[in-house]
């Protein structure tokens, strides 16, 4: 059976025209023995092909089981068995190595050692280049190729150095690695293949290399030819019509069957058999990769002993009066299960990272299923008591699922980089790297790039883009096209929209994951290639989180959260000014005043409940306990909303609808949420308890419910779910309603454990806002950018809560906003220099370090702090010199006169040659409206009156007799447009703006 050993997928970005999964499916249809996904200097798409191969094997096994039926009784003859046509092609991990001089080799990993060598090679080339590039040299390959099989690709026309240089390099490889090299025979379908094959066969005899047949496909099916040209046009930055010879001449560069390739090769068809033999020689399988956790051994302790000791110490820390018996029982159960599965090093890794953050005063909070783990609670990974949730530990670490646990830890967004660099220092860049994120073609981006490549005008592309929302594609209804002035039957437009739909989901490039770290005991660059990220001092691997999950590789999520920055600053301010020491776990619990504030939707700046949707829902929800906040966080999400879960829950909570359960079993699953599934875990439990799903099927359902899943499809479980519910005695309408609710999680389902962790931050931020609104506003401003609201709205809300806010002051402000006592001993909020547009932290540092006992004038600041006049102008525009009795205009006048090289010509000289003193400028004072305008220009906010307050007397309707027409409605009225012109002079218009 034939094996195709040099496939280019769409992970050779803007070149390959088919997904790795599509190649695997097509190879199964064609009956190929094996395929090798060999992208250019990359193995980024291999895991997707491997995952699809596993799915095909499972589907074939299920089909065979159904076709064969149950075994016949022993006394009866065996019935005939139905034949299963499809086979499972093997995947051979590979990469097409393109050297700096253009020499190309397809490197196949025949063994685990060969895979390690291939990853090291790719890492070498990518770490010496900028992101997205790979600089490999022949000497890199000559250093060693143990476990690799190499297919030399013949020289392309016009390659650098000519034929002699190519032959010289091929000879070096053939001599260095005898028996490992082969020469590719690839048809070009240009009428000269026969001559070309004869010439290459002669060259192979000269090099003493066997020939290997390969079609070098760029697409899995000929129907992708047009899309391949579109990708080429995007890559070249031109239109498809201008591609010329860069366009494909035909659709022959596709995955081909054995019969097709034998027919094309003719007398050289033995190369087809040699390809099959070479595939048989390559037995390495990605499934055999054995990922090793870092051992995390310390002080001679085994990982198990160390974890047990730290957990017991943490238990005493969390429960100084003694832990409840059921908590101790839970901890013992969890430690036993962790030890049985060998996950102790993983928990120790996360604990050590969190301990480092705490040692630096960096606030952090674990979430995910860790919120249900007593172990994580005792290790300090999370501050949420495990008694809050309802899920058992097996949801977090499952013996049945046999997959590694997953813990997400959020850190302060302004200091997370310290944690990331600590991980690199601790484990080394050869043992730690961030996951990749594959950026796919979606919605408007697909339309813009494809539209330009297809020759659509910018106006047309813009009009089409206006009709696409979110991840939409090119399926715009004909009626909508007519509405925007386009002809839905225009051939070019129809073809462009077809290409837009076809390119949806294609990978565009690799980016770095928001914080998913892979950490290994051995060399990471022998497990997967490492490359540079765009950000300085970051290195990443080429696999994304789905690939990592598929291979069962540990990932520690080191994420950033702005609210943690806000809370840490608030805790520091409370300690400094109030002498109160708090953290997430020590805040007073279940404060009724906090819940009163939440019920009133007074939540500007409060984590997760500050949106308009949450504000509208809070008075209906009326949260009175912590678990109400857990539900509040989870319910205003696309999943519950699309699944029509919000209104039934509120009706049941308010007693307007009877809470009832179709069975006691489902009552135990849905009891806490009044019979309405709100969490992702509940969807899984309904499938298991109500529909009889196996743990494996439930896990596949969970994966398809993942947030923004690219390829998951919840609907494929519909028939299986409905059959299972019916067999367990549930009515069909109830089963369909349950599934529609589960299907709602396909867009965005929120786990209960995540909601519990977020609810803790909701309560903490609400508690600080309720009891210390000034400190909360100060910390919130210092943590910007974050949240829904601009600084102007945050300050307006703080002043509404009685907080006194003072403007920036040249002698009192720091870079950050600060709290300072007033004459009566109360704390007031002083705005910092960070609120002034154009100011940098470095400028503020120079200004504050040279301040000593205070500045006396604008020139004094310039002389002592050494700031540029431009910075002094920005300070003057923000009225920071007002406490020195220097008006805004006077400060601007002085700042703009600093640093002038020569005296201005309007100043004269005395007869004795001395410069006459500059006459005092008579600057008119600013009006209140002008002051407000300048505040907004300098800081995007004002502490003066609201701009509309200047116009309110004009906006208020004047009293008029009953039945009289308003002035604008009378025939002699100048009309509303004239009234607007009279109302908005130049100054007032700027103030309103």
PDB file of C-alpha atoms in Angstrom, residues 464-667:
ATOM      1  CA  UNK A 464     -19.666  43.397   3.038  1.00  0.00           C
ATOM      2  CA  UNK A 465     -17.756  43.602   6.319  1.00  0.00           C
ATOM      3  CA  UNK A 466     -20.554  45.705   7.785  1.00  0.00           C
ATOM      4  CA  UNK A 467     -22.895  42.716   7.364  1.00  0.00           C
ATOM      5  CA  UNK A 468     -20.730  40.273   9.334  1.00  0.00           C
ATOM      6  CA  UNK A 469     -20.922  39.881  13.071  1.00  0.00           C
ATOM      7  CA  UNK A 470     -18.564  37.909  15.281  1.00  0.00           C
ATOM      8  CA  UNK A 471     -17.279  34.757  13.625  1.00  0.00           C
ATOM      9  CA  UNK A 472     -19.644  34.970  10.648  1.00  0.00           C
ATOM     10  CA  UNK A 473     -18.494  33.986   7.190  1.00  0.00           C
ATOM     11  CA  UNK A 474     -19.482  34.754   3.636  1.00  0.00           C
ATOM     12  CA  UNK A 475     -23.046  33.429   3.835  1.00  0.00           C
ATOM     13  CA  UNK A 476     -24.736  36.833   3.514  1.00  0.00           C
ATOM     14  CA  UNK A 477     -28.357  36.564   2.307  1.00  0.00           C
ATOM     15  CA  UNK A 478     -29.081  37.878  -1.180  1.00  0.00           C
ATOM     16  CA  UNK A 479     -31.631  40.342   0.209  1.00  0.00           C
ATOM     17  CA  UNK A 480     -28.978  41.911   2.430  1.00  0.00           C
ATOM     18  CA  UNK A 481     -26.596  42.201  -0.522  1.00  0.00           C
ATOM     19  CA  UNK A 482     -29.244  44.071  -2.493  1.00  0.00           C
ATOM     20  CA  UNK A 483     -29.885  46.377   0.469  1.00  0.00           C
ATOM     21  CA  UNK A 484     -26.261  47.528   0.454  1.00  0.00           C
ATOM     22  CA  UNK A 485     -26.286  48.034  -3.299  1.00  0.00           C
ATOM     23  CA  UNK A 486     -24.562  44.837  -4.473  1.00  0.00           C
ATOM     24  CA  UNK A 487     -25.676  42.354  -7.093  1.00  0.00           C
ATOM     25  CA  UNK A 488     -25.947  38.890  -5.491  1.00  0.00           C
ATOM     26  CA  UNK A 489     -25.674  37.281  -8.937  1.00  0.00           C
ATOM     27  CA  UNK A 490     -22.412  38.992  -9.840  1.00  0.00           C
ATOM     28  CA  UNK A 491     -19.955  36.196 -10.647  1.00  0.00           C
ATOM     29  CA  UNK A 492     -16.922  37.816  -9.014  1.00  0.00           C
ATOM     30  CA  UNK A 493     -18.858  38.618  -5.853  1.00  0.00           C
ATOM     31  CA  UNK A 494     -20.326  35.119  -5.610  1.00  0.00           C
ATOM     32  CA  UNK A 495     -16.902  33.539  -6.070  1.00  0.00           C
ATOM     33  CA  UNK A 496     -15.322  35.854  -3.484  1.00  0.00           C
ATOM     34  CA  UNK A 497     -17.979  35.039  -0.900  1.00  0.00           C
ATOM     35  CA  UNK A 498     -17.541  31.348  -1.638  1.00  0.00           C
ATOM     36  CA  UNK A 499     -13.801  31.660  -0.960  1.00  0.00           C
ATOM     37  CA  UNK A 500     -14.508  33.569   2.247  1.00  0.00           C
ATOM     38  CA  UNK A 501     -16.693  30.707   3.481  1.00  0.00           C
ATOM     39  CA  UNK A 502     -14.082  28.157   2.466  1.00  0.00           C
ATOM     40  CA  UNK A 503     -11.200  29.863   4.246  1.00  0.00           C
ATOM     41  CA  UNK A 504     -13.076  30.121   7.542  1.00  0.00           C
ATOM     42  CA  UNK A 505     -11.127  28.278  10.236  1.00  0.00           C
ATOM     43  CA  UNK A 506      -7.859  28.193   8.281  1.00  0.00           C
ATOM     44  CA  UNK A 507      -4.824  28.993  10.438  1.00  0.00           C
ATOM     45  CA  UNK A 508      -3.330  32.412   9.680  1.00  0.00           C
ATOM     46  CA  UNK A 509      -0.312  32.442  11.983  1.00  0.00           C
ATOM     47  CA  UNK A 510       0.822  31.411  15.452  1.00  0.00           C
ATOM     48  CA  UNK A 511       0.636  33.673  18.458  1.00  0.00           C
ATOM     49  CA  UNK A 512       1.478  33.006  22.099  1.00  0.00           C
ATOM     50  CA  UNK A 513      -1.027  31.684  24.598  1.00  0.00           C
ATOM     51  CA  UNK A 514      -2.136  34.103  27.289  1.00  0.00           C
ATOM     52  CA  UNK A 515      -0.191  32.163  29.901  1.00  0.00           C
ATOM     53  CA  UNK A 516      -0.199  28.384  29.408  1.00  0.00           C
ATOM     54  CA  UNK A 517       3.245  27.089  30.437  1.00  0.00           C
ATOM     55  CA  UNK A 518       4.649  23.695  29.526  1.00  0.00           C
ATOM     56  CA  UNK A 519       7.303  22.599  32.021  1.00  0.00           C
ATOM     57  CA  UNK A 520       9.264  19.356  31.677  1.00  0.00           C
ATOM     58  CA  UNK A 521      11.707  17.270  33.680  1.00  0.00           C
ATOM     59  CA  UNK A 522      13.943  16.683  30.661  1.00  0.00           C
ATOM     60  CA  UNK A 523      14.524  18.820  27.602  1.00  0.00           C
ATOM     61  CA  UNK A 524      11.387  20.486  26.292  1.00  0.00           C
ATOM     62  CA  UNK A 525      13.049  21.004  22.916  1.00  0.00           C
ATOM     63  CA  UNK A 526      13.186  17.217  22.491  1.00  0.00           C
ATOM     64  CA  UNK A 527       9.436  17.001  23.023  1.00  0.00           C
ATOM     65  CA  UNK A 528       8.370  19.901  20.796  1.00  0.00           C
ATOM     66  CA  UNK A 529      10.262  22.675  18.970  1.00  0.00           C
ATOM     67  CA  UNK A 530      10.787  25.980  20.786  1.00  0.00           C
ATOM     68  CA  UNK A 531      10.839  29.366  19.072  1.00  0.00           C
ATOM     69  CA  UNK A 532      11.036  33.046  19.892  1.00  0.00           C
ATOM     70  CA  UNK A 533       7.915  35.046  20.617  1.00  0.00           C
ATOM     71  CA  UNK A 534       7.415  38.611  19.452  1.00  0.00           C
ATOM     72  CA  UNK A 535       7.633  39.819  23.046  1.00  0.00           C
ATOM     73  CA  UNK A 536      11.157  40.136  24.371  1.00  0.00           C
ATOM     74  CA  UNK A 537      12.430  37.353  26.652  1.00  0.00           C
ATOM     75  CA  UNK A 538       9.557  35.011  25.763  1.00  0.00           C
ATOM     76  CA  UNK A 539       9.921  31.621  24.102  1.00  0.00           C
ATOM     77  CA  UNK A 540       6.998  29.493  22.962  1.00  0.00           C
ATOM     78  CA  UNK A 541       6.270  26.072  21.558  1.00  0.00           C
ATOM     79  CA  UNK A 542       4.316  25.535  18.339  1.00  0.00           C
ATOM     80  CA  UNK A 543       1.402  23.524  19.808  1.00  0.00           C
ATOM     81  CA  UNK A 544      -1.741  25.109  21.183  1.00  0.00           C
ATOM     82  CA  UNK A 545      -3.736  24.074  24.251  1.00  0.00           C
ATOM     83  CA  UNK A 546      -5.922  21.621  22.297  1.00  0.00           C
ATOM     84  CA  UNK A 547      -2.810  19.841  21.031  1.00  0.00           C
ATOM     85  CA  UNK A 548      -1.416  19.715  24.562  1.00  0.00           C
ATOM     86  CA  UNK A 549      -4.666  18.242  25.875  1.00  0.00           C
ATOM     87  CA  UNK A 550      -4.717  15.646  23.103  1.00  0.00           C
ATOM     88  CA  UNK A 551      -1.240  14.411  24.063  1.00  0.00           C
ATOM     89  CA  UNK A 552      -1.880  14.558  27.809  1.00  0.00           C
ATOM     90  CA  UNK A 553       0.837  17.113  28.500  1.00  0.00           C
ATOM     91  CA  UNK A 554       0.884  19.169  31.698  1.00  0.00           C
ATOM     92  CA  UNK A 555       0.051  22.853  31.371  1.00  0.00           C
ATOM     93  CA  UNK A 556       0.202  25.443  34.118  1.00  0.00           C
ATOM     94  CA  UNK A 557      -1.856  28.516  33.268  1.00  0.00           C
ATOM     95  CA  UNK A 558      -0.144  31.677  34.491  1.00  0.00           C
ATOM     96  CA  UNK A 559      -2.825  34.232  33.700  1.00  0.00           C
ATOM     97  CA  UNK A 560      -3.275  37.953  34.296  1.00  0.00           C
ATOM     98  CA  UNK A 561      -6.233  39.601  36.015  1.00  0.00           C
ATOM     99  CA  UNK A 562      -6.575  43.337  36.479  1.00  0.00           C
ATOM    100  CA  UNK A 563      -8.859  43.049  39.520  1.00  0.00           C
ATOM    101  CA  UNK A 564      -6.109  41.286  41.449  1.00  0.00           C
ATOM    102  CA  UNK A 565      -3.899  44.328  40.874  1.00  0.00           C
ATOM    103  CA  UNK A 566      -6.720  46.512  42.163  1.00  0.00           C
ATOM    104  CA  UNK A 567      -7.315  44.354  45.238  1.00  0.00           C
ATOM    105  CA  UNK A 568      -3.638  44.123  46.136  1.00  0.00           C
ATOM    106  CA  UNK A 569      -3.280  47.902  45.931  1.00  0.00           C
ATOM    107  CA  UNK A 570      -6.436  48.313  48.010  1.00  0.00           C
ATOM    108  CA  UNK A 571      -5.105  45.935  50.685  1.00  0.00           C
ATOM    109  CA  UNK A 572      -1.812  47.876  50.747  1.00  0.00           C
ATOM    110  CA  UNK A 573      -3.657  51.197  51.129  1.00  0.00           C
ATOM    111  CA  UNK A 574      -5.776  49.790  53.958  1.00  0.00           C
ATOM    112  CA  UNK A 575      -2.654  48.601  55.757  1.00  0.00           C
ATOM    113  CA  UNK A 576      -0.821  51.902  55.238  1.00  0.00           C
ATOM    114  CA  UNK A 577      -3.619  54.290  56.171  1.00  0.00           C
ATOM    115  CA  UNK A 578      -5.996  52.276  58.363  1.00  0.00           C
ATOM    116  CA  UNK A 579      -3.734  49.678  59.947  1.00  0.00           C
ATOM    117  CA  UNK A 580      -6.008  46.896  58.695  1.00  0.00           C
ATOM    118  CA  UNK A 581      -4.353  43.778  57.284  1.00  0.00           C
ATOM    119  CA  UNK A 582      -6.521  41.731  54.954  1.00  0.00           C
ATOM    120  CA  UNK A 583      -6.225  39.220  52.160  1.00  0.00           C
ATOM    121  CA  UNK A 584      -8.757  37.307  50.069  1.00  0.00           C
ATOM    122  CA  UNK A 585      -9.231  34.638  52.718  1.00  0.00           C
ATOM    123  CA  UNK A 586      -9.464  36.909  55.768  1.00  0.00           C
ATOM    124  CA  UNK A 587     -12.114  39.425  54.671  1.00  0.00           C
ATOM    125  CA  UNK A 588     -15.232  39.427  56.904  1.00  0.00           C
ATOM    126  CA  UNK A 589     -17.660  36.976  55.367  1.00  0.00           C
ATOM    127  CA  UNK A 590     -21.333  37.325  54.499  1.00  0.00           C
ATOM    128  CA  UNK A 591     -21.554  41.046  55.345  1.00  0.00           C
ATOM    129  CA  UNK A 592     -25.248  42.014  54.865  1.00  0.00           C
ATOM    130  CA  UNK A 593     -24.310  45.598  53.962  1.00  0.00           C
ATOM    131  CA  UNK A 594     -22.291  44.303  51.016  1.00  0.00           C
ATOM    132  CA  UNK A 595     -25.267  42.313  49.751  1.00  0.00           C
ATOM    133  CA  UNK A 596     -27.527  45.348  50.248  1.00  0.00           C
ATOM    134  CA  UNK A 597     -25.223  47.319  47.970  1.00  0.00           C
ATOM    135  CA  UNK A 598     -25.228  44.541  45.382  1.00  0.00           C
ATOM    136  CA  UNK A 599     -29.029  44.294  45.446  1.00  0.00           C
ATOM    137  CA  UNK A 600     -29.149  47.996  44.605  1.00  0.00           C
ATOM    138  CA  UNK A 601     -26.817  47.374  41.616  1.00  0.00           C
ATOM    139  CA  UNK A 602     -24.341  49.887  43.036  1.00  0.00           C
ATOM    140  CA  UNK A 603     -21.521  47.996  41.327  1.00  0.00           C
ATOM    141  CA  UNK A 604     -19.476  50.363  39.162  1.00  0.00           C
ATOM    142  CA  UNK A 605     -15.968  48.895  39.268  1.00  0.00           C
ATOM    143  CA  UNK A 606     -16.981  45.694  41.094  1.00  0.00           C
ATOM    144  CA  UNK A 607     -15.500  42.615  39.452  1.00  0.00           C
ATOM    145  CA  UNK A 608     -17.744  40.702  37.012  1.00  0.00           C
ATOM    146  CA  UNK A 609     -21.000  42.454  38.021  1.00  0.00           C
ATOM    147  CA  UNK A 610     -20.338  45.946  36.651  1.00  0.00           C
ATOM    148  CA  UNK A 611     -21.806  45.427  33.181  1.00  0.00           C
ATOM    149  CA  UNK A 612     -25.243  46.789  32.331  1.00  0.00           C
ATOM    150  CA  UNK A 613     -26.590  43.253  31.981  1.00  0.00           C
ATOM    151  CA  UNK A 614     -25.390  42.343  35.476  1.00  0.00           C
ATOM    152  CA  UNK A 615     -26.661  45.624  36.913  1.00  0.00           C
ATOM    153  CA  UNK A 616     -30.096  44.932  35.469  1.00  0.00           C
ATOM    154  CA  UNK A 617     -30.082  41.398  36.826  1.00  0.00           C
ATOM    155  CA  UNK A 618     -28.823  42.075  40.374  1.00  0.00           C
ATOM    156  CA  UNK A 619     -32.088  43.669  41.676  1.00  0.00           C
ATOM    157  CA  UNK A 620     -33.989  40.655  40.297  1.00  0.00           C
ATOM    158  CA  UNK A 621     -31.532  38.131  41.682  1.00  0.00           C
ATOM    159  CA  UNK A 622     -31.209  39.847  45.105  1.00  0.00           C
ATOM    160  CA  UNK A 623     -28.084  37.942  46.221  1.00  0.00           C
ATOM    161  CA  UNK A 624     -27.960  37.332  49.977  1.00  0.00           C
ATOM    162  CA  UNK A 625     -25.162  34.761  50.300  1.00  0.00           C
ATOM    163  CA  UNK A 626     -21.919  33.746  48.663  1.00  0.00           C
ATOM    164  CA  UNK A 627     -23.430  30.961  46.557  1.00  0.00           C
ATOM    165  CA  UNK A 628     -25.869  33.507  45.113  1.00  0.00           C
ATOM    166  CA  UNK A 629     -22.802  35.320  43.791  1.00  0.00           C
ATOM    167  CA  UNK A 630     -21.537  32.067  42.272  1.00  0.00           C
ATOM    168  CA  UNK A 631     -24.799  31.784  40.360  1.00  0.00           C
ATOM    169  CA  UNK A 632     -24.773  35.501  39.499  1.00  0.00           C
ATOM    170  CA  UNK A 633     -21.358  35.150  37.874  1.00  0.00           C
ATOM    171  CA  UNK A 634     -22.358  32.100  35.847  1.00  0.00           C
ATOM    172  CA  UNK A 635     -25.883  32.947  34.765  1.00  0.00           C
ATOM    173  CA  UNK A 636     -25.252  36.131  32.759  1.00  0.00           C
ATOM    174  CA  UNK A 637     -23.271  34.282  30.089  1.00  0.00           C
ATOM    175  CA  UNK A 638     -24.100  33.370  26.487  1.00  0.00           C
ATOM    176  CA  UNK A 639     -24.614  29.712  27.422  1.00  0.00           C
ATOM    177  CA  UNK A 640     -27.387  30.113  30.029  1.00  0.00           C
ATOM    178  CA  UNK A 641     -28.951  32.996  28.106  1.00  0.00           C
ATOM    179  CA  UNK A 642     -29.089  31.083  24.799  1.00  0.00           C
ATOM    180  CA  UNK A 643     -30.291  27.985  26.625  1.00  0.00           C
ATOM    181  CA  UNK A 644     -33.224  29.970  28.123  1.00  0.00           C
ATOM    182  CA  UNK A 645     -32.129  29.280  31.689  1.00  0.00           C
ATOM    183  CA  UNK A 646     -32.232  32.787  33.155  1.00  0.00           C
ATOM    184  CA  UNK A 647     -35.988  33.419  33.373  1.00  0.00           C
ATOM    185  CA  UNK A 648     -36.918  29.932  34.666  1.00  0.00           C
ATOM    186  CA  UNK A 649     -34.339  30.272  37.429  1.00  0.00           C
ATOM    187  CA  UNK A 650     -35.606  33.703  38.504  1.00  0.00           C
ATOM    188  CA  UNK A 651     -39.236  32.536  38.445  1.00  0.00           C
ATOM    189  CA  UNK A 652     -38.366  29.593  40.653  1.00  0.00           C
ATOM    190  CA  UNK A 653     -36.246  31.719  42.959  1.00  0.00           C
ATOM    191  CA  UNK A 654     -39.092  34.223  43.391  1.00  0.00           C
ATOM    192  CA  UNK A 655     -41.649  31.475  44.012  1.00  0.00           C
ATOM    193  CA  UNK A 656     -43.516  32.159  40.784  1.00  0.00           C
ATOM    194  CA  UNK A 657     -42.851  28.633  39.503  1.00  0.00           C
ATOM    195  CA  UNK A 658     -42.760  25.337  41.341  1.00  0.00           C
ATOM    196  CA  UNK A 659     -39.349  23.746  41.763  1.00  0.00           C
ATOM    197  CA  UNK A 660     -39.666  20.148  40.665  1.00  0.00           C
ATOM    198  CA  UNK A 661     -37.325  17.456  39.410  1.00  0.00           C
ATOM    199  CA  UNK A 662     -38.154  14.656  36.963  1.00  0.00           C
ATOM    200  CA  UNK A 663     -36.285  12.166  39.153  1.00  0.00           C
ATOM    201  CA  UNK A 664     -34.420  11.988  42.430  1.00  0.00           C
ATOM    202  CA  UNK A 665     -31.179  11.353  40.553  1.00  0.00           C
ATOM    203  CA  UNK A 666     -31.439  14.592  38.574  1.00  0.00           C
ATOM    204  CA  UNK A 667     -32.649  16.351  41.710  1.00  0.00           C
TER     205      UNK A 667
END
